[in-house]
Coordinates of N, CA, C and O in Angstrom, one line a residue:
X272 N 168.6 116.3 -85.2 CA 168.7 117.1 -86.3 C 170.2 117.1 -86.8 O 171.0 117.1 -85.9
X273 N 170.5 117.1 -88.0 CA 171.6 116.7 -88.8 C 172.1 118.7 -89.1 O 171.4 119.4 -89.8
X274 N 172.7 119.1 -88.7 CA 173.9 120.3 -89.4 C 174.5 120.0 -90.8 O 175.3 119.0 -91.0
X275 N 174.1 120.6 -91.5 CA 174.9 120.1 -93.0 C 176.0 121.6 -93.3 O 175.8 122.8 -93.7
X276 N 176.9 121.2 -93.1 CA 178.0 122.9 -93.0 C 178.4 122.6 -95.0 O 179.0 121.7 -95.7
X277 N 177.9 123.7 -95.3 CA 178.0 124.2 -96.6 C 179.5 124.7 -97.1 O 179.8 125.9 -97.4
X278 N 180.2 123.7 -97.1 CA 182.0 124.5 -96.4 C 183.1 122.9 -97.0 O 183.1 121.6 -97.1
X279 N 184.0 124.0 -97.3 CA 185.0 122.9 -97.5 C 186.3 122.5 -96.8 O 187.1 121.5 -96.8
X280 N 186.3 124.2 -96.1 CA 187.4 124.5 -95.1 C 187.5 123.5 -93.9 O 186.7 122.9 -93.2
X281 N 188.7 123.5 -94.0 CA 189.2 122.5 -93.0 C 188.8 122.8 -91.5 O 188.3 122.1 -90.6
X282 N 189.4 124.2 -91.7 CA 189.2 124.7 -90.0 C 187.7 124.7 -89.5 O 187.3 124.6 -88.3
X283 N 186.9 124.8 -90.7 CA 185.3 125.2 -90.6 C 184.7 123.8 -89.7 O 184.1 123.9 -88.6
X284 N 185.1 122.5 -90.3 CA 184.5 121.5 -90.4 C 185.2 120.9 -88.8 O 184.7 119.9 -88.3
X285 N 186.6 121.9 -87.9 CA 186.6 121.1 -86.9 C 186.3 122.1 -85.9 O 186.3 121.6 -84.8
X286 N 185.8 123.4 -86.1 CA 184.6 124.2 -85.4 C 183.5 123.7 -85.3 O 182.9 123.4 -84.3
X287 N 183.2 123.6 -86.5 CA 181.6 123.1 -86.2 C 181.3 122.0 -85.5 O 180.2 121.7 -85.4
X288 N 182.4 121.2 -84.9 CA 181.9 119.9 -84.0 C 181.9 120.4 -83.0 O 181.6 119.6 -82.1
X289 N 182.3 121.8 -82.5 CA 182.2 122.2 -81.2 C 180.7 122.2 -80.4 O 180.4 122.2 -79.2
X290 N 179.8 122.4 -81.5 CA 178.7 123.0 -81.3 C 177.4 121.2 -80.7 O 176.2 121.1 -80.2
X291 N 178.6 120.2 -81.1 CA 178.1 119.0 -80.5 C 176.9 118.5 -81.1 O 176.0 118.0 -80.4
X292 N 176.7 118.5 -82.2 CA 175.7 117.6 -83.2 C 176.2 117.0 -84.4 O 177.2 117.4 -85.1
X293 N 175.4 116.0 -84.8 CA 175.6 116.0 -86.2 C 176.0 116.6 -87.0 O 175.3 117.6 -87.2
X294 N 177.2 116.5 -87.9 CA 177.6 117.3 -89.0 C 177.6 116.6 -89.9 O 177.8 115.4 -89.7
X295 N 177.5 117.0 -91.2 CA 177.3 116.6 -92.8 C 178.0 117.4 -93.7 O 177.6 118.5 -94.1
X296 N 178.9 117.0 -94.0 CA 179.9 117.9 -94.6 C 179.3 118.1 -96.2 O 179.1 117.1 -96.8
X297 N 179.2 119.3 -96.8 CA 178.7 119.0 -98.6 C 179.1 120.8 -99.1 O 178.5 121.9 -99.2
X298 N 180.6 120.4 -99.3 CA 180.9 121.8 -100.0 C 180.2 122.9 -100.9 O 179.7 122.5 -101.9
X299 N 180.1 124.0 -100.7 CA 179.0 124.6 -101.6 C 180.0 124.8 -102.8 O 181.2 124.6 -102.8
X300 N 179.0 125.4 -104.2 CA 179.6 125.8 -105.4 C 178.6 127.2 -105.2 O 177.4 127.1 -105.4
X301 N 179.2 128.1 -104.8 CA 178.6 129.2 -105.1 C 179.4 130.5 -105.2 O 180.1 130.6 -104.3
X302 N 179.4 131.2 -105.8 CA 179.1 132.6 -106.7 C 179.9 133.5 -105.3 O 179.1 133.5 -104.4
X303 N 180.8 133.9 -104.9 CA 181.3 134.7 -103.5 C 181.7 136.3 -104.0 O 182.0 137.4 -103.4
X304 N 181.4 135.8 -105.4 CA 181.8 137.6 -106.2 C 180.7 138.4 -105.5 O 179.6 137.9 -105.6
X305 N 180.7 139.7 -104.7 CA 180.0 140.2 -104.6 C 180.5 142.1 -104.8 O 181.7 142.4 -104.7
X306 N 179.4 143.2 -105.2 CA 179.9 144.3 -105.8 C 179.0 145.2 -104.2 O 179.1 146.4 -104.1
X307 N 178.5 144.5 -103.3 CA 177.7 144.8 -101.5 C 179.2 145.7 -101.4 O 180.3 145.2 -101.3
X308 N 178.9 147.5 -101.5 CA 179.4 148.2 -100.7 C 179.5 147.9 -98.8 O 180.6 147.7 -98.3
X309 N 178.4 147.7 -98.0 CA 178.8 147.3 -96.8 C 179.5 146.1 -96.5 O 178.9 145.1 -96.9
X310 N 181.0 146.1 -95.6 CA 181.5 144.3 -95.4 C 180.4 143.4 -94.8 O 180.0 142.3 -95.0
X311 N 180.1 144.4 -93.8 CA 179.1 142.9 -93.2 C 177.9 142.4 -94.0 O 177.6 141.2 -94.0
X312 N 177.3 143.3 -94.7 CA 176.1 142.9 -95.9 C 176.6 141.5 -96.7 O 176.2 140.3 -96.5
X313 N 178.0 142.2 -97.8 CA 178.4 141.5 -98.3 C 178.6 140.3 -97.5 O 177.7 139.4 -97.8
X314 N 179.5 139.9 -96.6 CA 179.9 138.6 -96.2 C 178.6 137.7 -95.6 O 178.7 136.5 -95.5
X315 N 177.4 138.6 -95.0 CA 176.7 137.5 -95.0 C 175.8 137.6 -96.3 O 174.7 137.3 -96.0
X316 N 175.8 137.9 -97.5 CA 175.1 137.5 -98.5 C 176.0 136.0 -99.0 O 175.6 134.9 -99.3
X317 N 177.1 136.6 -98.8 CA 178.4 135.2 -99.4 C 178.0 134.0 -98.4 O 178.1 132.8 -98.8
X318 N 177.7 134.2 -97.6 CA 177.2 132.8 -96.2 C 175.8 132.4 -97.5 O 175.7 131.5 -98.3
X319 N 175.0 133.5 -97.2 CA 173.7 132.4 -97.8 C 173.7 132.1 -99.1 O 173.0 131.2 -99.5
X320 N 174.5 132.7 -100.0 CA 174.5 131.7 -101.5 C 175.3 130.9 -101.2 O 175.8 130.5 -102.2
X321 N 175.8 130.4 -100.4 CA 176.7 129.2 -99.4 C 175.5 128.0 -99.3 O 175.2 127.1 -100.1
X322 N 174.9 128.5 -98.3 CA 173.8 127.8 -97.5 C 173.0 127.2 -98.6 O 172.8 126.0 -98.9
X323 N 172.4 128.3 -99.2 CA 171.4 127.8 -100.7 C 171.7 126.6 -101.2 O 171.0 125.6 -101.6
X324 N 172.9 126.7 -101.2 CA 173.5 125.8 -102.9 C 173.5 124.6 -103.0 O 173.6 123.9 -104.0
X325 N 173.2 124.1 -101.0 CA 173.3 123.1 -100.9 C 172.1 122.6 -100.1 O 171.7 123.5 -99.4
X326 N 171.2 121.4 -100.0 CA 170.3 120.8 -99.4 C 170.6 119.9 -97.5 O 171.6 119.5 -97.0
X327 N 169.8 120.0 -97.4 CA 169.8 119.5 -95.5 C 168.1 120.0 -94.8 O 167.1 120.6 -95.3
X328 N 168.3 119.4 -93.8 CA 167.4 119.6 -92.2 C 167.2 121.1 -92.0 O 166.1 121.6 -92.0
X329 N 168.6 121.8 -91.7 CA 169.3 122.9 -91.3 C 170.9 122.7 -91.8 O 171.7 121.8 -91.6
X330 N 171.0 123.8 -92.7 CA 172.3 124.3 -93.5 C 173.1 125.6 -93.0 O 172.9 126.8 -93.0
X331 N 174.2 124.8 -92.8 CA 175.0 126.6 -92.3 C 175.6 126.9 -93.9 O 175.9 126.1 -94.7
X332 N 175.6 128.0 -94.0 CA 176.7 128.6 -95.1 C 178.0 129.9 -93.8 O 177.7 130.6 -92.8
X333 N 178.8 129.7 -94.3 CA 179.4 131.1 -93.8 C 180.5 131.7 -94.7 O 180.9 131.0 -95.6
X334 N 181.0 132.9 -94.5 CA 181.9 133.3 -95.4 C 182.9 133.8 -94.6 O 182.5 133.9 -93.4
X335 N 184.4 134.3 -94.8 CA 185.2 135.3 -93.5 C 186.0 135.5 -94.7 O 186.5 134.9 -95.7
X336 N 186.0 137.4 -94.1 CA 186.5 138.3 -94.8 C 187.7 139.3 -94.0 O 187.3 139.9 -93.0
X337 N 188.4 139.5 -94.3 CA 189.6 140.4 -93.4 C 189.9 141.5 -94.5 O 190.4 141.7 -95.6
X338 N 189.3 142.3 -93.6 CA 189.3 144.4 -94.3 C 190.6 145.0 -93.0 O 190.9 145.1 -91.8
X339 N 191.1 145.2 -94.3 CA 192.6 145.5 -94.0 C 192.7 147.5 -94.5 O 192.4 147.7 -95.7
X340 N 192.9 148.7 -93.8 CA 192.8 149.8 -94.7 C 191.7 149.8 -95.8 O 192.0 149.9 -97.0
X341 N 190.6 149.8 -95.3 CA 189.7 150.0 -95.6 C 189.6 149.2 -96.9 O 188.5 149.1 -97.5
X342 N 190.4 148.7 -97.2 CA 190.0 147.1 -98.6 C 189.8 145.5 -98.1 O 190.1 145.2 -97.0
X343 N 189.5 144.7 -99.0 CA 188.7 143.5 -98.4 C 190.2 142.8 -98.9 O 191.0 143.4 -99.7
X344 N 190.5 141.7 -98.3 CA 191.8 140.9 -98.8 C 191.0 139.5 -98.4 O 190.6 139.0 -97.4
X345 N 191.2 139.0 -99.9 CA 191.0 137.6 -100.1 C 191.7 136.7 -99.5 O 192.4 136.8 -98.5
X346 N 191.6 135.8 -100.5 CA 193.1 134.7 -100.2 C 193.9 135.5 -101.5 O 193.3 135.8 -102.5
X347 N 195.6 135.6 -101.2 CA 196.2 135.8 -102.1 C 196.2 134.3 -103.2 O 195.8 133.2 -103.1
X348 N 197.2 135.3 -104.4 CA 196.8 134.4 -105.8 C 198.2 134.0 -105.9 O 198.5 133.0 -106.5
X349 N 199.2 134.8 -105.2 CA 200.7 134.3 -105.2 C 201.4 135.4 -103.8 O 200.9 136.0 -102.9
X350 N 202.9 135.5 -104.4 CA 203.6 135.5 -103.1 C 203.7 137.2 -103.2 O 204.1 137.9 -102.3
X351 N 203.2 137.6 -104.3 CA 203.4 139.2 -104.4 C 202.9 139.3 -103.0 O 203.3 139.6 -101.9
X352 N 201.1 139.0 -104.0 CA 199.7 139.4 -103.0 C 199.8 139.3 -101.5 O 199.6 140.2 -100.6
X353 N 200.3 138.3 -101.4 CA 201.1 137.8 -99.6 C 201.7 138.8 -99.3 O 201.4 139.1 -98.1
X354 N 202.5 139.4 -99.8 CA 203.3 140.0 -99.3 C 202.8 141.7 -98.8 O 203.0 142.3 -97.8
X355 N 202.2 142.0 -100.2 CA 200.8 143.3 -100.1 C 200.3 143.4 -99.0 O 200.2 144.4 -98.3
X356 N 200.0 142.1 -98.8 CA 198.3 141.6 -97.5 C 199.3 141.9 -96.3 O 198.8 142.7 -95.5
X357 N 200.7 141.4 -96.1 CA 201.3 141.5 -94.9 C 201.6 143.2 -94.7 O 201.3 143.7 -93.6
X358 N 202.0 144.0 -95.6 CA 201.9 145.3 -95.6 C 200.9 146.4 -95.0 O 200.9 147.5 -94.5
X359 N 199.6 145.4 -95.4 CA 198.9 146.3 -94.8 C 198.1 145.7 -93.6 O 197.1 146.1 -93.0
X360 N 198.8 145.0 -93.4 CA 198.2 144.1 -91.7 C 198.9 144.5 -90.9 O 198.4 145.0 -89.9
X361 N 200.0 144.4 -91.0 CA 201.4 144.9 -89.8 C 201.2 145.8 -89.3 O 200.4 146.6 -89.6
X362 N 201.9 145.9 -88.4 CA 201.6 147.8 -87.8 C 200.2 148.1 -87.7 O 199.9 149.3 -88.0
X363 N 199.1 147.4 -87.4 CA 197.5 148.0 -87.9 C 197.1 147.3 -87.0 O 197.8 146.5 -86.4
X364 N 195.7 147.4 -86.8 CA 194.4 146.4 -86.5 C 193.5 146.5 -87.4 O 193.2 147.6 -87.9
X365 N 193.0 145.2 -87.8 CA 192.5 144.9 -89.0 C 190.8 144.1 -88.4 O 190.6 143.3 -87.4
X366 N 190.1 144.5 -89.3 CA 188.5 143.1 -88.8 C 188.6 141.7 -89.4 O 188.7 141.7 -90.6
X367 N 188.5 141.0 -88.9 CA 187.7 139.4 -89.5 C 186.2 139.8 -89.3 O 185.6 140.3 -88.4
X368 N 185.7 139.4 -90.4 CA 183.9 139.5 -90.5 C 183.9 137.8 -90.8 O 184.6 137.3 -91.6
X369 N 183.1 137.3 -90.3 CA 182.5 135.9 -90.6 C 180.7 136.3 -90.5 O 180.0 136.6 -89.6
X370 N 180.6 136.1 -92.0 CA 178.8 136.1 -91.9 C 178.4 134.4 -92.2 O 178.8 133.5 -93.0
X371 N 177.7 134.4 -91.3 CA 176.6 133.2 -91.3 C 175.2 133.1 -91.5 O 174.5 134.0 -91.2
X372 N 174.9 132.3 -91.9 CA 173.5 132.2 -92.4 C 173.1 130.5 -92.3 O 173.9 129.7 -92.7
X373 N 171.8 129.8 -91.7 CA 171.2 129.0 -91.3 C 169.8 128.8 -92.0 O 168.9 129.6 -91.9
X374 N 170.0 127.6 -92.7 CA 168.2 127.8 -93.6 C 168.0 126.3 -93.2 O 168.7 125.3 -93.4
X375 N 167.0 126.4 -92.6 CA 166.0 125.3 -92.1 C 164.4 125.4 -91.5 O 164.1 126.2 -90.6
X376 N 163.4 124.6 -92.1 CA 162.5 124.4 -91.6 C 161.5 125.9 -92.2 O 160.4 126.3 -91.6
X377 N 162.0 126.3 -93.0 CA 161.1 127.3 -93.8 C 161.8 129.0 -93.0 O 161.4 130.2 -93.2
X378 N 162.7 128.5 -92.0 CA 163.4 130.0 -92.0 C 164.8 130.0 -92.6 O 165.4 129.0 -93.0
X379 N 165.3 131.8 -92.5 CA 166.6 131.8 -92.9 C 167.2 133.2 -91.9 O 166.9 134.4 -92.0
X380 N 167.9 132.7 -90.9 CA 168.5 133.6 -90.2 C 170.0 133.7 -90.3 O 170.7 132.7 -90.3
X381 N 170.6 135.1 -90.4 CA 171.9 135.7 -91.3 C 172.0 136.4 -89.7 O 171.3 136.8 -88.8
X382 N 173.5 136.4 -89.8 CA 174.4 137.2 -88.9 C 175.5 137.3 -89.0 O 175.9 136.3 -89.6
X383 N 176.4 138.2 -88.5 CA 177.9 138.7 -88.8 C 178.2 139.2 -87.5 O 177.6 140.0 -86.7
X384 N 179.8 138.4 -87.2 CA 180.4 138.6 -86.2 C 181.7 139.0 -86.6 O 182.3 138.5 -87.5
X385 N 182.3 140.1 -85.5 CA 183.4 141.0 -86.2 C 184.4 141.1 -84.8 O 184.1 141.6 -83.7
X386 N 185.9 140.5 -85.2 CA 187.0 140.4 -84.5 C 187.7 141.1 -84.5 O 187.8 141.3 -85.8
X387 N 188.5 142.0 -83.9 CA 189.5 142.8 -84.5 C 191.2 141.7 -83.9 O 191.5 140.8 -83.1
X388 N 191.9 142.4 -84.7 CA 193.4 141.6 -84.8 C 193.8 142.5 -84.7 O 193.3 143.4 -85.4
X389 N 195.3 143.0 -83.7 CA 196.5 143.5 -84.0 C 197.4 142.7 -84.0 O 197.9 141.8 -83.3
X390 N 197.7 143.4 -85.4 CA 199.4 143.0 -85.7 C 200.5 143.9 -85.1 O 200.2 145.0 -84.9
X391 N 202.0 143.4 -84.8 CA 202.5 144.4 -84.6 C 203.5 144.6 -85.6 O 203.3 144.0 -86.7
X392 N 204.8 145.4 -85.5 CA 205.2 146.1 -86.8 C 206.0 144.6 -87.9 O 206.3 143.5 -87.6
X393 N 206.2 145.4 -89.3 CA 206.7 144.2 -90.2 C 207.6 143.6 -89.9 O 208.7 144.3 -89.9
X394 N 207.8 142.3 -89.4 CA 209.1 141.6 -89.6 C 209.0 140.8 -90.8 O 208.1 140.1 -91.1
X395 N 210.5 141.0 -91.6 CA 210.6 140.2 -92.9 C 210.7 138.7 -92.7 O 210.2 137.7 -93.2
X396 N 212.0 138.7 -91.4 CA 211.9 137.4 -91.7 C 211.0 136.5 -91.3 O 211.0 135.5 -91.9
X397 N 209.8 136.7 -90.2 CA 208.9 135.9 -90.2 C 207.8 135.9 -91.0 O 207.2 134.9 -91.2
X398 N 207.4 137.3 -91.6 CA 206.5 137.3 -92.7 C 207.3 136.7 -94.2 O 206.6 136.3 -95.1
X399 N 208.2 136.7 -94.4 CA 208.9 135.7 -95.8 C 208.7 134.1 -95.0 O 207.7 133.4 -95.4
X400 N 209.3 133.6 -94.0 CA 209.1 132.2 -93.9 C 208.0 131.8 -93.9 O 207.8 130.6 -94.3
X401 N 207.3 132.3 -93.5 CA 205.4 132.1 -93.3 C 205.0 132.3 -95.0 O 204.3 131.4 -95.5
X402 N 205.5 133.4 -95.7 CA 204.8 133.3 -97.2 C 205.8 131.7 -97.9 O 205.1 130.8 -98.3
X403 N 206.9 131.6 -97.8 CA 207.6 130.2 -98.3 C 206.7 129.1 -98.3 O 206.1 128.6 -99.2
X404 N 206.8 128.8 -96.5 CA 206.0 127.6 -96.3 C 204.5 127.5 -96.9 O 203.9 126.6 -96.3
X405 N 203.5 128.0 -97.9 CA 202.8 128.5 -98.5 C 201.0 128.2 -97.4 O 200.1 127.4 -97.6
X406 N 201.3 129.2 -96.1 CA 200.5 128.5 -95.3 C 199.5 130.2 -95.8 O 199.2 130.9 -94.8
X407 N 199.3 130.6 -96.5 CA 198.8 132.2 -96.9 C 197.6 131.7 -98.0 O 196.5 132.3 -98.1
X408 N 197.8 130.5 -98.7 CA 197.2 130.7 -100.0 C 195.9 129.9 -99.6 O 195.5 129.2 -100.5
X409 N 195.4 129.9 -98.8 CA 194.2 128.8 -98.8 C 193.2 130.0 -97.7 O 192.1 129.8 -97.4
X410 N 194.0 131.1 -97.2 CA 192.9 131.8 -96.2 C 192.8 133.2 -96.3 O 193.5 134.0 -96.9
X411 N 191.8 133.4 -95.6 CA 191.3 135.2 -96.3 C 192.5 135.8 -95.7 O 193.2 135.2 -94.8
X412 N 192.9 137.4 -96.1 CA 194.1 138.0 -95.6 C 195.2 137.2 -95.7 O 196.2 137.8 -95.4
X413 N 195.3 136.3 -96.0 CA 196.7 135.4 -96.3 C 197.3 135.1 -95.3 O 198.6 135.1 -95.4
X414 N 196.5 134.9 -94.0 CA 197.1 133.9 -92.6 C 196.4 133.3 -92.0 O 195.2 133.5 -92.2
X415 N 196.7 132.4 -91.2 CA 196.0 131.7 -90.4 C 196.1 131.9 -88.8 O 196.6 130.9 -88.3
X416 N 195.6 132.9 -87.6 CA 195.6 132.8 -86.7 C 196.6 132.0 -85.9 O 197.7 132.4 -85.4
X417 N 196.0 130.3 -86.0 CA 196.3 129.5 -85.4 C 197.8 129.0 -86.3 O 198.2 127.8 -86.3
X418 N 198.2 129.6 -86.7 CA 199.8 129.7 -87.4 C 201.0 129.7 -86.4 O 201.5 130.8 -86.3
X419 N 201.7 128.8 -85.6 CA 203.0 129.2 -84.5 C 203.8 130.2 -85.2 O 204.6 131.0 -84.6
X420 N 203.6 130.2 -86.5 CA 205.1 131.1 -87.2 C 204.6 132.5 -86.6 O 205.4 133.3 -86.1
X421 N 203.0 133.0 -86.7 CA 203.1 134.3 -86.8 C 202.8 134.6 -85.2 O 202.8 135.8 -85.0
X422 N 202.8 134.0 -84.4 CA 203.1 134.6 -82.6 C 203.5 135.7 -82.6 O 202.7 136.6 -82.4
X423 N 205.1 135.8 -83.0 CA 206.0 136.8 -82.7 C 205.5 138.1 -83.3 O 205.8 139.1 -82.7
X424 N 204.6 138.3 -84.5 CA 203.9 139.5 -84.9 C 202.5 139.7 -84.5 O 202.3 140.9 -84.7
X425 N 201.2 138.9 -84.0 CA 200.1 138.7 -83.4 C 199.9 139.9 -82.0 O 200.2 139.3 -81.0
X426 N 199.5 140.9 -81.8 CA 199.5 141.4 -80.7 C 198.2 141.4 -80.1 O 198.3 141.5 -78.9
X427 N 197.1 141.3 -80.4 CA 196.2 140.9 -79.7 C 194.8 141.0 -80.6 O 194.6 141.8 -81.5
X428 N 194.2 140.1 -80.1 CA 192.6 139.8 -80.8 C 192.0 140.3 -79.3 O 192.3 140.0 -78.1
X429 N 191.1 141.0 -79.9 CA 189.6 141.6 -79.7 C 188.4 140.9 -79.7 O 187.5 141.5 -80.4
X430 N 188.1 140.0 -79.3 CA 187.0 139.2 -79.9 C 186.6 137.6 -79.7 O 187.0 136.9 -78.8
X431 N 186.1 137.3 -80.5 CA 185.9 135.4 -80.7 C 187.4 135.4 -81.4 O 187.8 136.0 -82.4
X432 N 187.9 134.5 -80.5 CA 189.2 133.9 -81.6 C 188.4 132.5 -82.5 O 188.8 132.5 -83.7
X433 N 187.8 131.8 -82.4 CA 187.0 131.1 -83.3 C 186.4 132.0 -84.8 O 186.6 131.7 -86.0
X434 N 185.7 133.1 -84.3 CA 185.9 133.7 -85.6 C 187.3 133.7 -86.4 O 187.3 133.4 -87.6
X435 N 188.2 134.0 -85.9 CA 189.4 134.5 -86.8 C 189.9 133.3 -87.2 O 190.7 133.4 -88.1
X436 N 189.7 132.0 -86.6 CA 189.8 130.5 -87.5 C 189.0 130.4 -88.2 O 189.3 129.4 -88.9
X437 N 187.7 130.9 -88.8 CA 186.8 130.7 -89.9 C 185.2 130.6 -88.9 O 184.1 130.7 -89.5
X438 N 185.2 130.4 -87.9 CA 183.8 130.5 -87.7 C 183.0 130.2 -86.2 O 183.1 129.2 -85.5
X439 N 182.3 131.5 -85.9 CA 182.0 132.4 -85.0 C 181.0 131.2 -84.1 O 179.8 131.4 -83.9
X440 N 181.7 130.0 -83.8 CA 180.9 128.9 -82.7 C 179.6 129.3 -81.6 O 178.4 128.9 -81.4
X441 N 180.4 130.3 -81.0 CA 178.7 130.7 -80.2 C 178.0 131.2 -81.0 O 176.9 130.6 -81.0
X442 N 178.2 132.3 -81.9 CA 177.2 133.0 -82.3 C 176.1 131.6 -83.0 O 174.9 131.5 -82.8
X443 N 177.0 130.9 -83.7 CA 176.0 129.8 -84.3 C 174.9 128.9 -83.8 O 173.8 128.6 -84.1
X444 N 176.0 128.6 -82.7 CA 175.2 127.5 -81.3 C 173.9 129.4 -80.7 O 172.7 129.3 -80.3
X445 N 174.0 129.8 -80.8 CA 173.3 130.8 -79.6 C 172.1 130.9 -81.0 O 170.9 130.9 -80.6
X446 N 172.3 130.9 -82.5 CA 171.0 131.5 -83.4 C 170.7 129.9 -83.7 O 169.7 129.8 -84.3
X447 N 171.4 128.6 -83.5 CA 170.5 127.6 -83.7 C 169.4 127.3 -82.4 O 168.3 126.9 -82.7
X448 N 169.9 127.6 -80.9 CA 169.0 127.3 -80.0 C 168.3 128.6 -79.9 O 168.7 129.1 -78.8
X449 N 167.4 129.4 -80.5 CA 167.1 130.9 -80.9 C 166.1 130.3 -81.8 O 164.9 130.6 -81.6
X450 N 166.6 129.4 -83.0 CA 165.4 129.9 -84.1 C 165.2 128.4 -84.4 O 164.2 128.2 -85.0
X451 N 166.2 127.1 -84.0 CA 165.9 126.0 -84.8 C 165.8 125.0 -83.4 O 166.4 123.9 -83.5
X452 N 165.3 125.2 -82.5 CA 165.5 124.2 -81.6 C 163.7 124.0 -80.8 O 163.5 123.1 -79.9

């Protein structure tokens, strides 16, 4: 059976080979606006108009969301936003939500897995070199985990660190050998 990952992300596409099958890479065009008062609702409804948009065997869609002080933080749009996003991450523990969703063979099974991150308090100069080098603008919350710059502020994950690169590997491998195997 062929995995067709509904995704364009980079990090997504070298997760998903962990899970040791066939992958099919076919970016979705889908709709991620969503007005889903609950995060995890929301983020896995964003996985399955993912999943939908695109055709396969078995299709992942997923989404990852970082709620920061009770607000959702996208990818920033410039260096302000970055800098916002760093304000309210520092000094805090914040969630990554990755919802997933799997449509194959006349089912569709959705789930959401939730990391927590602490950060520890603001440092400018590692959070300005980190917004410079523009490694903020391509990921939800405007970081990337697997970042060397941000070590020195990282104090500890809670969780799947695979989620907090974009995508929650067991949970996926555990709901493909569950519902599609």
């Amino acid at each position: 059976m062929i995995l067709t990952l509904a995704s364009a992300s980079p990090r997504r596409r070298e997760l998903v080979r962990k899970l040791g099958m066939d992958v099919e890479i076919r970016p979705a065009d889908a709709d991620e606006h969503t007005e889903e008062k609950d995060d995890k609702t929301a983020v896995t409804d964003i996985a399955e108009r993912k999943a939908r948009a695109v055709s396969g065997d078995l299709v992942l869609g997923a989404d990852t969301m970082v709620v920061a002080c009770g607000r959702r933080l996208g990818k920033p749009k410039n260096e302000r936003e970055a800098y916002e996003m760093f304000s309210l991450l520092c000094g805090r523990t914040h969630s990554v939500l990755t919802g997933v969703c799997l449509i194959g063979g006349g089912k569709c099974v959705r789930a959401c897995e939730e990391t927590l991150v602490e950060f520890g308090p603001y440092d400018d100069a590692v959070v300005s070199a980190y917004i410079r080098s523009g490694k903020p603008f391509d990921k939800a919350g405007g970081y990337g985990i697997q970042d060397p710059e941000l070590a020195p502020i990282i104090k500890n994950i809670t969780g799947d660190y695979d989620n907090v690169l974009g995508l929650p590997v067991k949970l996926v491998g555990r709901l493909i050998g569950e519902n599609f195997t």
